[in-house]
Tab-separated table of C-alpha atoms and ligand atoms in Angstrom:
chain	number	residue	atom	x	y	z
A	1	UNK	CA	-23.916	-8.428	-21.271
A	2	UNK	CA	-25.093	-4.925	-22.181
A	3	UNK	CA	-22.917	-2.071	-20.955
A	4	UNK	CA	-24.340	-0.176	-17.980
A	5	UNK	CA	-24.775	3.584	-18.240
A	6	UNK	CA	-21.984	4.417	-15.770
A	7	UNK	CA	-18.574	2.860	-15.358
A	8	UNK	CA	-16.000	3.412	-12.610
A	9	UNK	CA	-14.026	6.517	-13.692
A	10	UNK	CA	-10.930	6.025	-15.841
A	11	UNK	CA	-7.979	4.774	-13.813
A	12	UNK	CA	-10.153	3.588	-10.895
A	13	UNK	CA	-11.554	0.141	-10.208
A	14	UNK	CA	-14.052	-1.610	-7.985
A	15	UNK	CA	-12.193	-4.014	-5.766
A	16	UNK	CA	-14.539	-6.839	-4.852
A	17	UNK	CA	-14.449	-10.226	-3.123
A	18	UNK	CA	-12.362	-12.307	-3.168
A	19	UNK	CA	-9.788	-9.532	-3.876
A	20	UNK	CA	-11.121	-7.411	-1.013
A	21	UNK	CA	-10.392	-10.322	1.330
A	22	UNK	CA	-6.803	-10.347	0.132
A	23	UNK	CA	-6.574	-6.567	0.572
A	24	UNK	CA	-7.911	-6.871	4.149
A	25	UNK	CA	-5.414	-9.627	4.897
A	26	UNK	CA	-2.547	-7.379	3.718
A	27	UNK	CA	-3.853	-4.421	5.728
A	28	UNK	CA	-4.036	-6.590	8.844
A	29	UNK	CA	-0.472	-7.817	8.313
A	30	UNK	CA	0.697	-4.249	7.896
A	31	UNK	CA	-1.068	-3.048	11.034
A	32	UNK	CA	0.377	-5.944	13.059
A	33	UNK	CA	3.890	-5.220	11.785
A	34	UNK	CA	3.760	-1.496	12.556
A	35	UNK	CA	2.083	-1.912	15.932
A	36	UNK	CA	4.915	-4.264	16.901
A	37	UNK	CA	7.328	-1.356	16.306
A	38	UNK	CA	5.507	1.206	18.442
A	39	UNK	CA	3.885	3.101	15.551
A	40	UNK	CA	0.362	4.502	15.983
A	41	UNK	CA	-2.218	4.926	13.270
A	42	UNK	CA	-2.960	8.391	11.888
A	43	UNK	CA	-6.047	9.179	9.815
A	44	UNK	CA	-5.702	12.473	7.992
A	45	UNK	CA	-7.895	14.248	5.403
A	46	UNK	CA	-8.170	12.941	1.861
A	47	UNK	CA	-7.890	16.506	0.563
A	48	UNK	CA	-5.527	19.289	1.574
A	49	UNK	CA	-4.589	22.809	0.521
A	50	UNK	CA	-2.636	22.599	-2.743
A	51	UNK	CA	0.295	24.324	-0.993
A	52	UNK	CA	0.926	21.226	1.139
A	53	UNK	CA	1.887	19.229	-1.949
A	54	UNK	CA	3.628	21.970	-3.879
A	55	UNK	CA	6.527	21.327	-1.488
A	56	UNK	CA	6.989	17.943	-3.178
A	57	UNK	CA	8.900	19.809	-5.886
A	58	UNK	CA	8.253	21.817	-8.985
A	59	UNK	CA	10.028	19.326	-11.180
A	60	UNK	CA	8.012	16.403	-9.891
A	61	UNK	CA	5.267	15.297	-12.303
A	62	UNK	CA	3.059	14.571	-9.309
A	63	UNK	CA	2.909	18.312	-8.665
A	64	UNK	CA	3.041	19.651	-12.206
A	65	UNK	CA	0.596	17.308	-13.924
A	66	UNK	CA	-1.078	14.810	-11.643
A	67	UNK	CA	-3.123	16.625	-9.012
A	68	UNK	CA	-6.921	16.380	-8.871
A	69	UNK	CA	-8.170	19.891	-8.056
A	70	UNK	CA	-11.129	20.881	-5.887
A	71	UNK	CA	-12.294	24.360	-4.971
A	72	UNK	CA	-13.952	25.368	-1.712
A	73	UNK	CA	-17.486	26.676	-2.372
A	74	UNK	CA	-17.134	29.490	0.175
A	75	UNK	CA	-16.804	32.712	-1.921
A	76	UNK	CA	-15.012	34.410	0.987
A	77	UNK	CA	-12.448	31.624	1.196
A	78	UNK	CA	-12.105	30.092	-2.276
A	79	UNK	CA	-9.379	27.726	-1.101
A	80	UNK	CA	-7.646	25.652	-3.783
A	81	UNK	CA	-7.707	22.091	-2.523
A	82	UNK	CA	-6.412	18.880	-4.077
A	83	UNK	CA	-7.005	15.170	-3.501
A	84	UNK	CA	-3.849	13.920	-1.808
A	85	UNK	CA	-1.357	12.266	-4.207
A	86	UNK	CA	0.612	10.826	-1.244
A	87	UNK	CA	0.642	11.099	2.532
A	88	UNK	CA	4.124	12.172	3.610
A	89	UNK	CA	3.401	15.867	3.055
A	90	UNK	CA	0.042	15.550	4.880
A	91	UNK	CA	1.804	13.919	7.842
A	92	UNK	CA	4.386	16.726	7.940
A	93	UNK	CA	1.559	19.285	7.733
A	94	UNK	CA	-0.120	17.514	10.683
A	95	UNK	CA	3.175	17.522	12.601
A	96	UNK	CA	3.692	21.262	11.994
A	97	UNK	CA	0.087	21.881	13.087
A	98	UNK	CA	0.005	19.733	16.269
A	99	UNK	CA	3.690	19.640	17.319
A	100	UNK	CA	3.582	16.172	18.932
A	101	UNK	CA	6.370	14.834	21.146
A	102	UNK	CA	9.236	13.343	19.139
A	103	UNK	CA	10.134	10.818	17.989
A	104	UNK	CA	6.672	10.719	16.456
A	105	UNK	CA	6.011	7.321	14.889
A	106	UNK	CA	2.874	6.905	12.782
A	107	UNK	CA	1.437	4.512	10.206
A	108	UNK	CA	-1.392	5.005	7.746
A	109	UNK	CA	-3.492	3.344	5.095
A	110	UNK	CA	-5.765	4.853	2.487
A	111	UNK	CA	-6.380	5.856	-1.104
A	112	UNK	CA	-4.133	8.298	-2.962
A	113	UNK	CA	-4.971	10.080	-6.202
A	114	UNK	CA	-2.730	10.840	-9.154
A	115	UNK	CA	-3.882	11.855	-12.614
A	116	UNK	CA	-1.718	9.295	-14.400
A	117	UNK	CA	-1.997	7.490	-17.705
A	118	UNK	CA	-3.667	4.308	-16.443
A	119	UNK	CA	-2.142	0.908	-17.161
A	120	UNK	CA	-1.710	-2.391	-15.304
A	121	UNK	CA	-0.394	-1.521	-11.826
A	122	UNK	CA	-0.787	2.247	-12.381
A	123	UNK	CA	-4.097	3.767	-11.353
A	124	UNK	CA	-5.553	7.197	-10.693
A	125	UNK	CA	-6.855	6.000	-7.332
A	126	UNK	CA	-4.654	3.485	-5.553
A	127	UNK	CA	-4.248	2.183	-2.042
A	128	UNK	CA	-1.128	2.848	0.007
A	129	UNK	CA	0.027	1.827	3.444
A	130	UNK	CA	2.989	3.601	4.961
A	131	UNK	CA	4.847	4.829	8.008
A	132	UNK	CA	6.737	7.942	9.017
A	133	UNK	CA	9.176	8.558	11.881
A	134	UNK	CA	9.652	12.253	12.642
A	135	UNK	CA	12.143	14.011	14.876
A	136	UNK	CA	15.231	11.797	14.755
A	137	UNK	CA	18.427	12.207	12.700
A	138	UNK	CA	19.691	8.803	13.958
A	139	UNK	CA	20.598	6.458	11.059
A	140	UNK	CA	19.120	3.635	13.152
A	141	UNK	CA	15.736	5.304	12.565
A	142	UNK	CA	16.341	4.738	8.826
A	143	UNK	CA	17.170	1.096	9.528
A	144	UNK	CA	14.061	0.622	11.669
A	145	UNK	CA	11.816	2.155	9.003
A	146	UNK	CA	13.325	-0.012	6.259
A	147	UNK	CA	13.021	-3.077	8.503
A	148	UNK	CA	9.290	-2.392	9.017
A	149	UNK	CA	8.674	-2.397	5.251
A	150	UNK	CA	10.934	-5.384	4.740
A	151	UNK	CA	9.249	-7.443	7.496
A	152	UNK	CA	5.857	-6.648	5.995
A	153	UNK	CA	6.927	-8.004	2.596
A	154	UNK	CA	8.449	-11.024	4.312
A	155	UNK	CA	5.156	-11.750	6.103
A	156	UNK	CA	3.174	-11.551	2.857
A	157	UNK	CA	5.184	-14.555	1.661
A	158	UNK	CA	6.738	-12.674	-1.278
A	159	UNK	CA	10.184	-14.176	-1.742
A	160	UNK	CA	11.587	-12.189	-4.660
A	161	UNK	CA	11.094	-8.572	-3.533
A	162	UNK	CA	14.396	-6.717	-3.782
A	163	UNK	CA	15.488	-3.724	-1.707
A	164	UNK	CA	17.357	-1.013	-3.638
A	165	UNK	CA	19.286	1.467	-1.513
A	166	UNK	CA	20.877	4.829	-2.211
A	167	UNK	CA	21.820	8.074	-0.493
A	168	UNK	CA	21.131	11.502	-1.958
A	169	UNK	CA	23.259	13.161	0.729
A	170	UNK	CA	22.631	16.454	2.491
A	171	UNK	CA	22.281	19.941	0.990
A	172	UNK	CA	26.035	20.390	0.576
A	173	UNK	CA	26.388	17.024	-1.181
A	174	UNK	CA	23.431	17.748	-3.424
A	175	UNK	CA	24.884	21.134	-4.414
A	176	UNK	CA	28.226	19.599	-5.409
A	177	UNK	CA	26.589	16.729	-7.235
A	178	UNK	CA	24.137	19.011	-9.033
A	179	UNK	CA	27.062	20.993	-10.459
A	180	UNK	CA	28.816	17.852	-11.685
A	181	UNK	CA	25.644	16.346	-13.098
A	182	UNK	CA	24.632	19.584	-14.837
A	183	UNK	CA	28.042	19.758	-16.528
A	184	UNK	CA	27.724	16.149	-17.648
A	185	UNK	CA	24.151	16.589	-18.919
A	186	UNK	CA	25.051	19.816	-20.727
A	187	UNK	CA	27.741	17.935	-22.627
A	188	UNK	CA	25.206	15.274	-23.633
A	189	UNK	CA	22.144	17.479	-24.000
A	190	UNK	CA	21.556	16.881	-27.716
A	191	UNK	CA	21.191	13.157	-27.144
A	192	UNK	CA	18.615	13.487	-24.349
A	193	UNK	CA	14.858	13.186	-24.952
A	194	UNK	CA	12.995	16.476	-25.306
A	195	UNK	CA	11.262	16.000	-21.927
A	196	UNK	CA	14.555	15.326	-20.159
A	197	UNK	CA	16.099	18.447	-21.715
A	198	UNK	CA	13.257	20.383	-20.109
A	199	UNK	CA	13.567	18.524	-16.771
A	200	UNK	CA	17.294	19.215	-16.726
A	201	UNK	CA	16.670	22.949	-16.485
A	202	UNK	CA	14.340	22.524	-13.461
A	203	UNK	CA	16.100	19.711	-11.605
A	204	UNK	CA	18.964	17.784	-13.232
A	205	UNK	CA	18.680	14.981	-10.647
A	206	UNK	CA	15.194	14.136	-11.893
A	207	UNK	CA	16.620	13.258	-15.340
A	208	UNK	CA	18.040	10.111	-13.697
A	209	UNK	CA	14.444	9.048	-12.990
A	210	UNK	CA	13.530	9.038	-16.712
A	211	UNK	CA	12.317	5.683	-18.030
A	212	UNK	CA	12.534	6.878	-21.656
A	213	UNK	CA	14.629	4.647	-23.920
A	214	UNK	CA	16.534	7.554	-25.459
A	215	UNK	CA	17.892	8.700	-22.064
A	216	UNK	CA	19.096	5.334	-20.803
A	217	UNK	CA	22.667	5.332	-22.107
A	218	UNK	CA	23.301	8.857	-20.813
A	219	UNK	CA	21.854	7.922	-17.416
A	220	UNK	CA	24.046	4.801	-17.307
A	221	UNK	CA	27.217	6.864	-17.713
A	222	UNK	CA	26.289	9.760	-15.414
A	223	UNK	CA	28.433	10.386	-12.305
A	224	UNK	CA	27.308	8.559	-9.130
A	225	UNK	CA	25.916	10.718	-6.316
A	226	UNK	CA	27.489	8.368	-3.776
A	227	UNK	CA	30.933	9.505	-5.013
A	228	UNK	CA	30.029	13.031	-3.868
A	229	UNK	CA	28.786	12.294	-0.312
A	230	UNK	CA	30.456	14.556	2.264
A	231	UNK	CA	31.749	13.062	5.549
A	232	UNK	CA	28.494	13.426	7.458
A	233	UNK	CA	26.320	11.935	4.684
A	234	UNK	CA	28.822	9.168	4.073
A	235	UNK	CA	28.972	8.205	7.756
A	236	UNK	CA	25.161	8.179	7.933
A	237	UNK	CA	24.961	5.936	4.868
A	238	UNK	CA	27.582	3.533	6.242
A	239	UNK	CA	25.680	3.135	9.549
A	240	UNK	CA	22.434	2.473	7.660
A	241	UNK	CA	24.147	-0.255	5.632
A	242	UNK	CA	25.760	-1.808	8.720
A	243	UNK	CA	22.396	-1.773	10.513
A	244	UNK	CA	20.659	-3.529	7.638
A	245	UNK	CA	23.374	-6.170	7.568
A	246	UNK	CA	23.035	-6.672	11.337
A	247	UNK	CA	19.328	-7.384	10.826
A	248	UNK	CA	20.054	-9.711	7.917
A	249	UNK	CA	18.176	-7.501	5.451
A	250	UNK	CA	19.645	-7.898	1.953
A	251	UNK	CA	19.916	-4.862	-0.282
A	252	UNK	CA	21.442	-3.803	-3.588
A	253	UNK	CA	23.164	-0.424	-3.834
A	254	UNK	CA	21.420	1.615	-6.548
A	255	UNK	CA	23.340	4.853	-7.158
A	256	UNK	CA	20.833	5.954	-9.837
A	257	UNK	CA	17.833	5.723	-7.534
A	258	UNK	CA	16.562	9.293	-7.111
A	259	UNK	CA	12.787	8.671	-6.621
A	260	UNK	CA	9.974	10.780	-8.051
A	261	UNK	CA	9.608	13.365	-5.283
A	262	UNK	CA	11.950	16.253	-4.563
A	263	UNK	CA	11.916	16.239	-0.764
A	264	UNK	CA	14.433	13.446	-0.200
A	265	UNK	CA	17.753	13.864	1.611
A	266	UNK	CA	20.295	11.157	2.523
A	267	UNK	CA	18.778	7.634	2.520
A	268	UNK	CA	16.396	6.682	-0.300
A	269	UNK	CA	15.151	3.195	-1.057
A	270	UNK	CA	12.713	1.236	-3.143
A	271	UNK	CA	11.307	-2.294	-3.007
A	272	UNK	CA	10.910	-3.836	-6.440
A	273	UNK	CA	9.088	-6.983	-7.485
A	274	UNK	CA	11.103	-8.447	-10.382
A	275	UNK	CA	8.077	-10.388	-11.648
A	276	UNK	CA	6.202	-7.201	-12.543
A	277	UNK	CA	6.598	-5.099	-15.677
A	278	UNK	CA	9.670	-2.831	-15.115
A	279	UNK	CA	7.788	0.457	-15.461
A	280	UNK	CA	5.477	-0.565	-12.588
A	281	UNK	CA	7.683	-2.897	-10.563
A	282	UNK	CA	8.166	-0.624	-7.520
A	283	UNK	CA	5.929	-2.049	-4.810
A	284	UNK	CA	7.134	0.452	-2.222
A	285	UNK	CA	9.594	3.224	-1.607
A	286	UNK	CA	10.685	5.921	0.747
A	287	UNK	CA	13.516	7.837	2.292
A	288	UNK	CA	14.631	10.665	4.533
A	289	UNK	CA	13.174	14.159	4.126
A	290	UNK	CA	14.911	16.293	6.745
A	291	UNK	CA	13.671	19.677	5.444
A	292	UNK	CA	9.992	18.991	4.712
A	293	UNK	CA	8.403	19.864	8.079
A	294	UNK	CA	10.228	23.185	8.096
A	295	UNK	CA	9.159	23.888	4.499
A	296	UNK	CA	5.577	23.439	5.700
A	297	UNK	CA	5.967	26.010	8.466
A	298	UNK	CA	7.015	23.701	11.307
A	299	UNK	CA	10.206	23.643	13.383
A	300	UNK	CA	13.326	22.067	11.811
A	301	UNK	CA	12.508	18.363	12.130
A	302	UNK	CA	14.076	15.313	10.530
A	303	UNK	CA	11.864	12.656	8.986
A	304	UNK	CA	12.092	9.240	7.377
A	305	UNK	CA	9.351	6.998	6.035
A	306	UNK	CA	8.009	4.760	3.298
A	307	UNK	CA	4.814	3.927	1.461
A	308	UNK	CA	3.797	0.628	-0.108
A	309	UNK	CA	1.346	0.247	-2.992
A	310	UNK	CA	-1.214	-2.379	-2.029
A	311	UNK	CA	-2.580	-2.813	-5.576
A	312	UNK	CA	0.912	-3.595	-6.863
A	313	UNK	CA	1.731	-5.813	-3.881
A	314	UNK	CA	-1.333	-7.885	-4.799
A	315	UNK	CA	-0.139	-8.101	-8.414
A	316	UNK	CA	3.272	-9.223	-7.136
A	317	UNK	CA	1.590	-11.877	-4.949
A	318	UNK	CA	-0.322	-13.128	-7.983
A	319	UNK	CA	2.819	-13.196	-10.099
A	320	UNK	CA	4.624	-15.220	-7.395
A	321	UNK	CA	1.598	-17.399	-6.731
A	322	UNK	CA	1.445	-16.337	-3.091
A	323	UNK	CA	-2.016	-16.370	-1.597
A	324	UNK	CA	-3.226	-14.504	1.461
A	325	UNK	CA	-5.291	-16.545	3.893
A	326	UNK	CA	-8.826	-15.555	3.080
A	327	UNK	CA	-11.459	-15.625	5.806
A	328	UNK	CA	-14.229	-17.718	4.351
A	329	UNK	CA	-17.596	-18.259	5.900
A	330	UNK	CA	-17.490	-21.300	8.215
A	331	UNK	CA	-21.090	-22.454	8.020
A	332	UNK	CA	-23.831	-22.176	5.418
A	333	UNK	CA	-27.420	-22.879	6.483
A	334	UNK	CA	-29.646	-24.558	3.924
A	335	UNK	CA	-33.262	-24.234	5.081
A	336	UNK	CA	-36.044	-25.608	2.868
A	337	UNK	CA	-38.786	-25.009	5.442
A	338	UNK	CA	-39.377	-21.333	4.633
A	339	UNK	CA	-36.289	-19.590	5.995
A	340	UNK	CA	-37.418	-18.938	9.566
A	341	UNK	CA	-35.047	-21.596	10.966
A	342	UNK	CA	-32.109	-20.113	9.000
A	343	UNK	CA	-32.958	-16.660	10.381
A	344	UNK	CA	-32.876	-17.759	14.031
A	345	UNK	CA	-30.045	-20.302	13.811
A	346	UNK	CA	-27.691	-17.986	11.875
A	347	UNK	CA	-28.160	-15.285	14.524
A	348	UNK	CA	-27.619	-17.796	17.348
A	349	UNK	CA	-24.388	-19.138	15.845
A	350	UNK	CA	-23.054	-15.683	14.928
A	351	UNK	CA	-23.522	-14.699	18.579
A	352	UNK	CA	-21.172	-17.463	19.703
A	353	UNK	CA	-18.533	-16.184	17.285
A	354	UNK	CA	-19.051	-18.365	14.190
A	355	UNK	CA	-19.272	-16.889	10.690
A	356	UNK	CA	-22.487	-17.996	9.062
A	357	UNK	CA	-24.335	-17.315	5.818
A	358	UNK	CA	-27.666	-18.440	4.373
A	359	UNK	CA	-29.880	-18.089	1.276
A	360	UNK	CA	-32.900	-15.822	0.966
A	361	UNK	CA	-36.049	-16.012	-1.192
A	362	UNK	CA	-37.003	-19.591	-0.273
A	363	UNK	CA	-34.890	-21.080	-3.020
A	364	UNK	CA	-34.805	-24.787	-3.925
A	365	UNK	CA	-32.570	-27.245	-2.065
A	366	UNK	CA	-30.380	-27.548	-5.175
A	367	UNK	CA	-29.941	-23.760	-5.493
A	368	UNK	CA	-29.134	-23.411	-1.773
A	369	UNK	CA	-26.571	-26.245	-1.889
A	370	UNK	CA	-24.916	-24.523	-4.864
A	371	UNK	CA	-24.757	-21.271	-2.885
A	372	UNK	CA	-23.270	-23.200	0.061
A	373	UNK	CA	-20.501	-24.603	-2.173
A	374	UNK	CA	-19.783	-21.166	-3.645
A	375	UNK	CA	-19.508	-19.582	-0.186
A	376	UNK	CA	-16.379	-21.551	0.676
A	377	UNK	CA	-17.966	-22.710	3.965
A	378	UNK	CA	-16.597	-25.807	5.654
A	379	UNK	CA	-19.955	-27.131	6.812
A	380	UNK	CA	-23.544	-26.919	5.627
A	381	UNK	CA	-26.377	-27.232	8.126
A	382	UNK	CA	-29.384	-28.631	6.293
A	383	UNK	CA	-32.885	-28.165	7.704
A	384	UNK	CA	-35.764	-29.818	5.829
A	385	UNK	CA	-39.265	-30.711	7.048
A	386	UNK	CA	-38.086	-34.006	8.624
A	387	UNK	CA	-35.317	-32.283	10.543
A	388	UNK	CA	-37.690	-29.547	11.661
A	389	UNK	CA	-40.238	-32.059	12.967
A	390	UNK	CA	-37.591	-34.088	14.808
A	391	UNK	CA	-35.836	-30.982	16.173
A	392	UNK	CA	-32.669	-32.093	14.382
A	393	UNK	CA	-30.334	-30.860	11.647
A	394	UNK	CA	-28.223	-32.607	9.026
A	395	UNK	CA	-24.590	-31.557	8.939
A	396	UNK	CA	-22.698	-31.914	5.653
A	397	UNK	CA	-18.922	-31.605	5.317
A	398	UNK	CA	-18.424	-29.420	2.234
A	399	UNK	CA	-14.636	-29.710	2.067
A	400	UNK	CA	-14.087	-33.434	2.502
A	401	UNK	CA	-16.078	-36.250	0.938
A	402	UNK	CA	-19.494	-34.836	1.734
A	403	UNK	CA	-20.131	-36.947	4.875
A	404	UNK	CA	-23.502	-36.210	6.441
A	405	UNK	CA	-24.342	-36.523	10.151
A	406	UNK	CA	-27.654	-35.981	11.913
A	407	UNK	CA	-27.479	-33.996	15.149
A	408	UNK	CA	-29.826	-32.598	17.757
A	409	UNK	CA	-30.595	-28.947	17.106
A	410	UNK	CA	-29.857	-28.110	20.790
A	411	UNK	CA	-26.356	-29.593	20.735
A	412	UNK	CA	-25.168	-27.455	17.797
A	413	UNK	CA	-23.786	-24.463	19.718
A	414	UNK	CA	-21.629	-26.802	21.772
A	415	UNK	CA	-20.480	-29.213	19.078
A	416	UNK	CA	-19.878	-26.890	16.104
A	417	UNK	CA	-16.895	-24.877	17.416
A	418	UNK	CA	-15.069	-28.150	18.222
A	419	UNK	CA	-15.946	-29.668	14.852
A	420	UNK	CA	-14.715	-26.619	12.970
A	421	UNK	CA	-11.433	-26.728	14.846
A	422	UNK	CA	-11.061	-30.394	13.941
A	423	UNK	CA	-11.669	-29.781	10.229
A	424	UNK	CA	-9.162	-26.903	10.032
A	425	UNK	CA	-6.354	-28.959	11.624
B	1	HAM	P1	5.889	6.751	-4.160
B	1	HAM	O1	7.105	6.032	-4.642
B	1	HAM	O2	5.360	7.852	-5.006
B	1	HAM	O3	6.262	7.287	-2.724
B	1	HAM	O4	4.727	5.713	-3.913
B	1	HAM	C1	4.917	4.573	-3.098
B	1	HAM	C2	4.310	3.334	-3.767
B	1	HAM	O5	2.927	3.585	-4.113
B	1	HAM	C3	4.949	2.958	-5.102
B	1	HAM	O6	6.127	2.193	-4.886
B	1	HAM	C4	3.842	2.137	-5.753
B	1	HAM	O7	3.851	0.811	-5.254
B	1	HAM	C5	2.586	2.836	-5.268
B	1	HAM	N1	2.070	3.713	-6.336
B	1	HAM	C6	2.487	4.963	-6.651
B	1	HAM	N2	1.770	5.464	-7.678
B	1	HAM	C7	0.873	4.507	-8.016
B	1	HAM	C8	-0.167	4.412	-9.005
B	1	HAM	N3	-0.458	5.418	-9.823
B	1	HAM	N4	-0.907	3.276	-9.061
B	1	HAM	C9	-0.642	2.241	-8.222
B	1	HAM	N5	0.312	2.276	-7.271
B	1	HAM	C10	1.060	3.385	-7.172
B	1	HAM	C11	5.417	8.012	-1.931
B	1	HAM	O8	4.225	8.119	-2.127
B	1	HAM	C12	6.089	8.594	-0.725
B	1	HAM	N6	5.081	9.304	0.058
B	1	HAM	C13	6.749	7.505	0.105
B	1	HAM	C14	7.419	8.037	1.333
B	1	HAM	C15	6.930	7.987	2.593
B	1	HAM	N7	8.577	8.659	1.380
B	1	HAM	C16	8.830	9.007	2.626
B	1	HAM	N8	7.814	8.625	3.360
């Protein structure tokens, strides 16, 4: 095949059927899960003022290297905009702007943009679903949020997803830990990678997030943040763990888990799919961010949330051989009499709630039957000249052994729904 002039931009991809059907199935599962917890959908802009995301932290690569910039064309207001790299900051911006009643519980879905080095499971445009709960310091809010993500993964059928849990403590804890970690890193500085030596000066905690081989031994031996939790942070973390146990949600404590964004306080967590390549095995993650709304000009407001990568969740499903139920067409109409019968009958059957497809361009019987097989339909309705003259149709079971039955055209609307139910049993 010759290469077409334009390709999807680097790091982006066209998601097409049947993958789109699997994506829709996951989105539906997510919506169902979050609606069952009293969360409402929020749809916010795909681009925002760059300032909204600068609060994610100056040592976070998302802010320093990965934003897609846009500039407003208005010469009087040359606002610097960016495509959103994530949605938590947008949600906090929306909260500060609208001041809704708390607790404010929202869920979202949509594309995010990060200028990353593309590889399997890492794209420049990727799809996330997520949820945020604003306005409650209660550790049970953390448990509820984690349970929403966990129940979603459970419903997808993924059996091997692991929950990693940590606490980064409050400001006091972070201050004490930062001192201890900085001392430790200073002692080991010469053995760190060049990038981590740089990161260390901006935010020592972020060094723990390095995936570079050279840093691993030093990271392994670094002090644990959980040993520095003050009473309040420790109590919060204990209640979160007890709550998860009460709900039967398994987790592994991961004292090195610091996450790639700087806004986190107290609880942080990640869901990993062990079947995926380690650098891209996080299928979801989140945590508490009690200072973010205030940093964006809102009132002091606690927050906790998570986001799940749909592209990676699909890869995990593939790796575990889990398939989403895909809505196939139920009926395919094969009309060799010119197409007029297919036009009217498909509309009639769609109106009574059946999903129906047909061929165009007056193709041969053989070509139409091939299209019927490809469509995944359960039944084919065949209309040739004989059927047309007799006011009948031939029904062919496409899933079983190809049994054919002749029926009156008039009886179809009544008989078909029952027949389809029978064949799906
Ligand atoms: P995050 O860990 O940056 O967190 O992203 C969440 C998930 O999005 C990741 O676990 C991964 O599955 C997916 N993801 C991230 N980057 C890419 C990429 N380049 N290509 C494909 N998938 C990707 C957040 O975005 C936070 N906003 C989560 C949060 C919500 N924290 C509190 N509330």
